[in-house]
Coordinates of C-alpha atoms in Angstrom, one line a residue:
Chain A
X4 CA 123.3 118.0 103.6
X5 CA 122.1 120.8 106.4
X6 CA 120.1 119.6 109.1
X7 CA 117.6 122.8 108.1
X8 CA 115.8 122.9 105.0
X9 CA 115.9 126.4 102.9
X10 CA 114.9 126.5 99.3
X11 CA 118.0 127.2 97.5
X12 CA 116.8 130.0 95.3
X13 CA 113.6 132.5 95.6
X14 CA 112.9 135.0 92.8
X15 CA 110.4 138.4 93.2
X16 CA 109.8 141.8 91.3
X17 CA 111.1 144.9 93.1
X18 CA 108.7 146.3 95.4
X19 CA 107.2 143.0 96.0
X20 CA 107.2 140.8 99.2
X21 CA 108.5 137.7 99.6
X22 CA 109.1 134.8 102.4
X23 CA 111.9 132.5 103.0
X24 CA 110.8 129.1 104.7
X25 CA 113.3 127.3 106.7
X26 CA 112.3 124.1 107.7
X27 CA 114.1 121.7 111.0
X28 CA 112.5 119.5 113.6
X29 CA 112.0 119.1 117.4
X30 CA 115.2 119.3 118.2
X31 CA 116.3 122.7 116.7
X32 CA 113.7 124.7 115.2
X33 CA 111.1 123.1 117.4
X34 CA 113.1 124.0 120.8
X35 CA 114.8 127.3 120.7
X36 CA 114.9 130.3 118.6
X37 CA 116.0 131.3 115.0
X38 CA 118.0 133.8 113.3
X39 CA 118.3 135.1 110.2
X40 CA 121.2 136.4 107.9
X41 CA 122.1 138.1 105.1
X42 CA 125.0 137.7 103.0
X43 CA 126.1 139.6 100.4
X44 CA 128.2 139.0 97.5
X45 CA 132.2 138.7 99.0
X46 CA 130.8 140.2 102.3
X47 CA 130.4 138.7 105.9
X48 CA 127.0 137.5 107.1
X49 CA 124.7 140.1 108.6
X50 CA 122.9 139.2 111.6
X51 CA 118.8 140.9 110.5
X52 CA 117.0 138.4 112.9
X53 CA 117.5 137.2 116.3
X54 CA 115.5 135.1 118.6
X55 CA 113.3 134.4 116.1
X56 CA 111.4 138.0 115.6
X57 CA 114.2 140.4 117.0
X58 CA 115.6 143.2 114.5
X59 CA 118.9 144.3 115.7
X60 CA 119.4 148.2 116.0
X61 CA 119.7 150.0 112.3
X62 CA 118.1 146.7 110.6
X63 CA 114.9 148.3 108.7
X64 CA 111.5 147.1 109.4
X65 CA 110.9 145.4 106.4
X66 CA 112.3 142.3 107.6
X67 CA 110.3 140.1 109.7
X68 CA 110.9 137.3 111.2
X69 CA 108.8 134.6 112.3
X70 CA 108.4 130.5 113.8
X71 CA 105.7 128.1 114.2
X72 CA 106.4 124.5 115.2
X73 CA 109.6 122.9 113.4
X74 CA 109.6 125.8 110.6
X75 CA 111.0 129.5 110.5
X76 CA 110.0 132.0 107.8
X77 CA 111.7 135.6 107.4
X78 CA 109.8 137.8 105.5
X79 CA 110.9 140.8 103.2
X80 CA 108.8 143.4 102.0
X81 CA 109.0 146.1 99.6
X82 CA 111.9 144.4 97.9
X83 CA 114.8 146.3 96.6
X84 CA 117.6 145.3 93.9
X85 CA 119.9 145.6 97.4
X86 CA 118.0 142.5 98.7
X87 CA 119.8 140.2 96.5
X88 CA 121.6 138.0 98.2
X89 CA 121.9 134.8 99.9
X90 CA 120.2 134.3 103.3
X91 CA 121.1 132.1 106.0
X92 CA 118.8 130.6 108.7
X93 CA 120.5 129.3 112.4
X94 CA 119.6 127.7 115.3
X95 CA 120.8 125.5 117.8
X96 CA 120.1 121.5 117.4
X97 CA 119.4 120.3 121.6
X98 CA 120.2 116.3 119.8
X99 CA 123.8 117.5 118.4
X100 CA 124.3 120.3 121.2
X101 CA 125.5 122.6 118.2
X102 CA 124.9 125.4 116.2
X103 CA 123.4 124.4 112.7
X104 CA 122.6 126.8 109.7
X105 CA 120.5 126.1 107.0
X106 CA 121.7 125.5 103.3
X107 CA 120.5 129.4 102.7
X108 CA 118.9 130.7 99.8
X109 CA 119.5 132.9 97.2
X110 CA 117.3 135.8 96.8
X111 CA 117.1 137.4 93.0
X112 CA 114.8 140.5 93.0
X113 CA 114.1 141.1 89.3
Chain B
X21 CA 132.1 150.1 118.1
X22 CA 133.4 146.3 118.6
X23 CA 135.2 144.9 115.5
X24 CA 136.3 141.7 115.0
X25 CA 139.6 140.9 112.9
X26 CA 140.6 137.2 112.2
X27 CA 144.8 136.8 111.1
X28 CA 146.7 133.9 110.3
X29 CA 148.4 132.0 107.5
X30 CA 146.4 132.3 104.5
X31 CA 148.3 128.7 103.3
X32 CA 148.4 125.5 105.4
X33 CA 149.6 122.4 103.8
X34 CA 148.0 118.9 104.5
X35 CA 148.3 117.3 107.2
X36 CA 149.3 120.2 109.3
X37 CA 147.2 122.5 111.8
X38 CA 145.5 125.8 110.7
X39 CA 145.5 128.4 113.4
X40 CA 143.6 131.5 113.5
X41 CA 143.6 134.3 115.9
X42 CA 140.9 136.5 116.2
X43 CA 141.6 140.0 117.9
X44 CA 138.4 142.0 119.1
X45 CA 138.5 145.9 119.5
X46 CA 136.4 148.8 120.6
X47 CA 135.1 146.3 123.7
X48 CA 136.0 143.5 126.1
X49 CA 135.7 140.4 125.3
X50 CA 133.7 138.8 128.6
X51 CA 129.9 138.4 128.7
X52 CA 129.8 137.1 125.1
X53 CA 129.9 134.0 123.1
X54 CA 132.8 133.9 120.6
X55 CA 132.3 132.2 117.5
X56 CA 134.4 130.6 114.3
X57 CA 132.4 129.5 111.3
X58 CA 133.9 128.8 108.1
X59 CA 132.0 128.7 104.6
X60 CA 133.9 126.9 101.7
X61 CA 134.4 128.4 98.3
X62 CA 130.8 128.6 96.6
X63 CA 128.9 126.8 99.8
X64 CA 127.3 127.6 102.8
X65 CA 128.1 128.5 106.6
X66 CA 129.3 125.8 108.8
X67 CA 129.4 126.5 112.6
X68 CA 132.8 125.0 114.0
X69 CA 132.0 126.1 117.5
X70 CA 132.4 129.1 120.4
X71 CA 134.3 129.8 123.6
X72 CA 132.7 131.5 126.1
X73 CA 134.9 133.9 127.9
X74 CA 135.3 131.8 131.0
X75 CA 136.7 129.3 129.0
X76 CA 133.9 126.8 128.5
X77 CA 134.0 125.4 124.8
X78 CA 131.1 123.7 122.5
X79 CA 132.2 122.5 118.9
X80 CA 130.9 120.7 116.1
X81 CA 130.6 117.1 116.5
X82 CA 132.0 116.3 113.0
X83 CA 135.2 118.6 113.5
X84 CA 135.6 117.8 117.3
X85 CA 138.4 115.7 117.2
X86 CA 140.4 118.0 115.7
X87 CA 139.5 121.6 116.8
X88 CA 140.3 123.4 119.9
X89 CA 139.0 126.7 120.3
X90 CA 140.7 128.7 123.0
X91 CA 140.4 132.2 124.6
X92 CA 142.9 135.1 126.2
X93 CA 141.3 137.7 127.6
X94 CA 144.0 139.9 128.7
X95 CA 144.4 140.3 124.5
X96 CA 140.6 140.6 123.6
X97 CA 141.6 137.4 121.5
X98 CA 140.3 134.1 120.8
X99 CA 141.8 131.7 119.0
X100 CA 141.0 128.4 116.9
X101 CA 143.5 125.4 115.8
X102 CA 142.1 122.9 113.5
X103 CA 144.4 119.7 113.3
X104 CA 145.2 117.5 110.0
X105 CA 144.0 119.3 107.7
X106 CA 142.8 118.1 103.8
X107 CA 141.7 120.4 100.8
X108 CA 138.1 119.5 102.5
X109 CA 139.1 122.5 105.2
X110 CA 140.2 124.8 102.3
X111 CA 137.4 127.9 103.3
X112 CA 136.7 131.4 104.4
X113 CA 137.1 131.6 108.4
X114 CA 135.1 133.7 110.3
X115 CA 135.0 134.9 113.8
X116 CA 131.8 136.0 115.4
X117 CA 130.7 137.6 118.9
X118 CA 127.2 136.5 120.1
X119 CA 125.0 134.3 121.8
X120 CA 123.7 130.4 122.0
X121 CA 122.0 130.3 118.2
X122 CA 123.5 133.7 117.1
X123 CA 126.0 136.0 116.1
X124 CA 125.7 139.6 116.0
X125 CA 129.2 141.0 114.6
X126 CA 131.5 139.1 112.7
X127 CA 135.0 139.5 111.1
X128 CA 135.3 140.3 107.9
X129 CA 137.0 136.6 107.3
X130 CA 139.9 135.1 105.9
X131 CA 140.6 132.5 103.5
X132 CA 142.6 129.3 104.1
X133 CA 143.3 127.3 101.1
X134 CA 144.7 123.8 101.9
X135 CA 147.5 122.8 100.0
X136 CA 150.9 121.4 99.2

């Protein structure tokens, strides 16, 4: 059981938006910032969100991040059938003093 | 531009330690956080813990007794050992260069199957 909450699967039409919710408390989410991650199928994580709203260089503006209180939300717009794949929140739990991920979600663009 | 390649046995058997070197290239290792996470077959990522390049070491309290994490930075390499090992460890391994609550390149991972 992850210490952050993500919904395991999301579903939207191409061209659509959609928003991933990951959920924690004070101690993670609440005190320091979240990334984002996708993963592809047989790939490595890709780092798309940093310090909770930062796009690293070449990541396209369609992904947003965002956090308010103990919750996270990346955002997608203008989905593509590329978009599908699972996607990983992280942060890091001041209680545990370690790195935590959420249980990620799968994204199905259909 | 830096890559990160993790080698080491693909086969441990139980009981026995798993050790994983991870070499980086195209940059020096100081000024960064480096990273192993593992993700078992059909799960999710599990953070196991970082080295910065001084030496100084965090790890995940429900591995710590049995993981050491350490860091040579005349080789651009860093290194993990995990210690009695069950089919519970059987995973991908990555490595990962970053910061406190993210990582920004990783390996490509390798997978350690656990078993006799």
């Amino acid at each position: 059981q992850s210490v952050l909450t993500q919904p395991p699967s999301v579903s939207a039409a191409p061209g659509q938006k959609v928003t991933l919710s990951c959920s924690g408390s004070s101690s993670n989410i609440g005190s320091n910032y979240v990334s984002w991650y996708q993963q592809l199928p047989g790939t490595a994580p890709k780092l798309l969100i940093s310090e909770n709203n930062k796009r690293p260089s070449g990541i396209p503006d369609r992904f947003s991040g965002s956090k308010s209180g103990t919750s996270a939300t990346l955002g997608i717009t203008g989905l593509q059938t590329g978009d599908e794949a699972d996607y990983y929140c992280e942060t890091w739990d001041s209680s545990l003093s370690a790195a935590v991920f959420g249980g990620g979600t799968k994204l199905t663009v259909l | 531009q830096v890559q990160l390649q993790e080698s080491g046995p693909g086969l441990v058997k139980p009981s026995e330690t798993l050790s994983l070197t991870c070499t980086v290239s195209g940059g020096s290792i100081r000024n960064y956080y480096w990273s192993w996470i593992r993700q078992p077959p059909g799960k999710g990522l599990e953070w196991i813990g970082y080295i910065y390049y001084t030496g100084s070491t965090k790890y995940n309290p429900s591995l710590k007794s049995r993981v050491t994490i350490s860091v040579d930075t005349s080789k651009n390499q860093f290194s993990l050992r995990l210690s009695s090992v069950t089919a519970a460890d059987t995973a991908v391994y990555y490595c990962a260069r970053g910061s406190i609550g993210y990582s920004d390149i990783w390996g490509q991972g390798t997978m350690v199957t656990v078993s006799s």
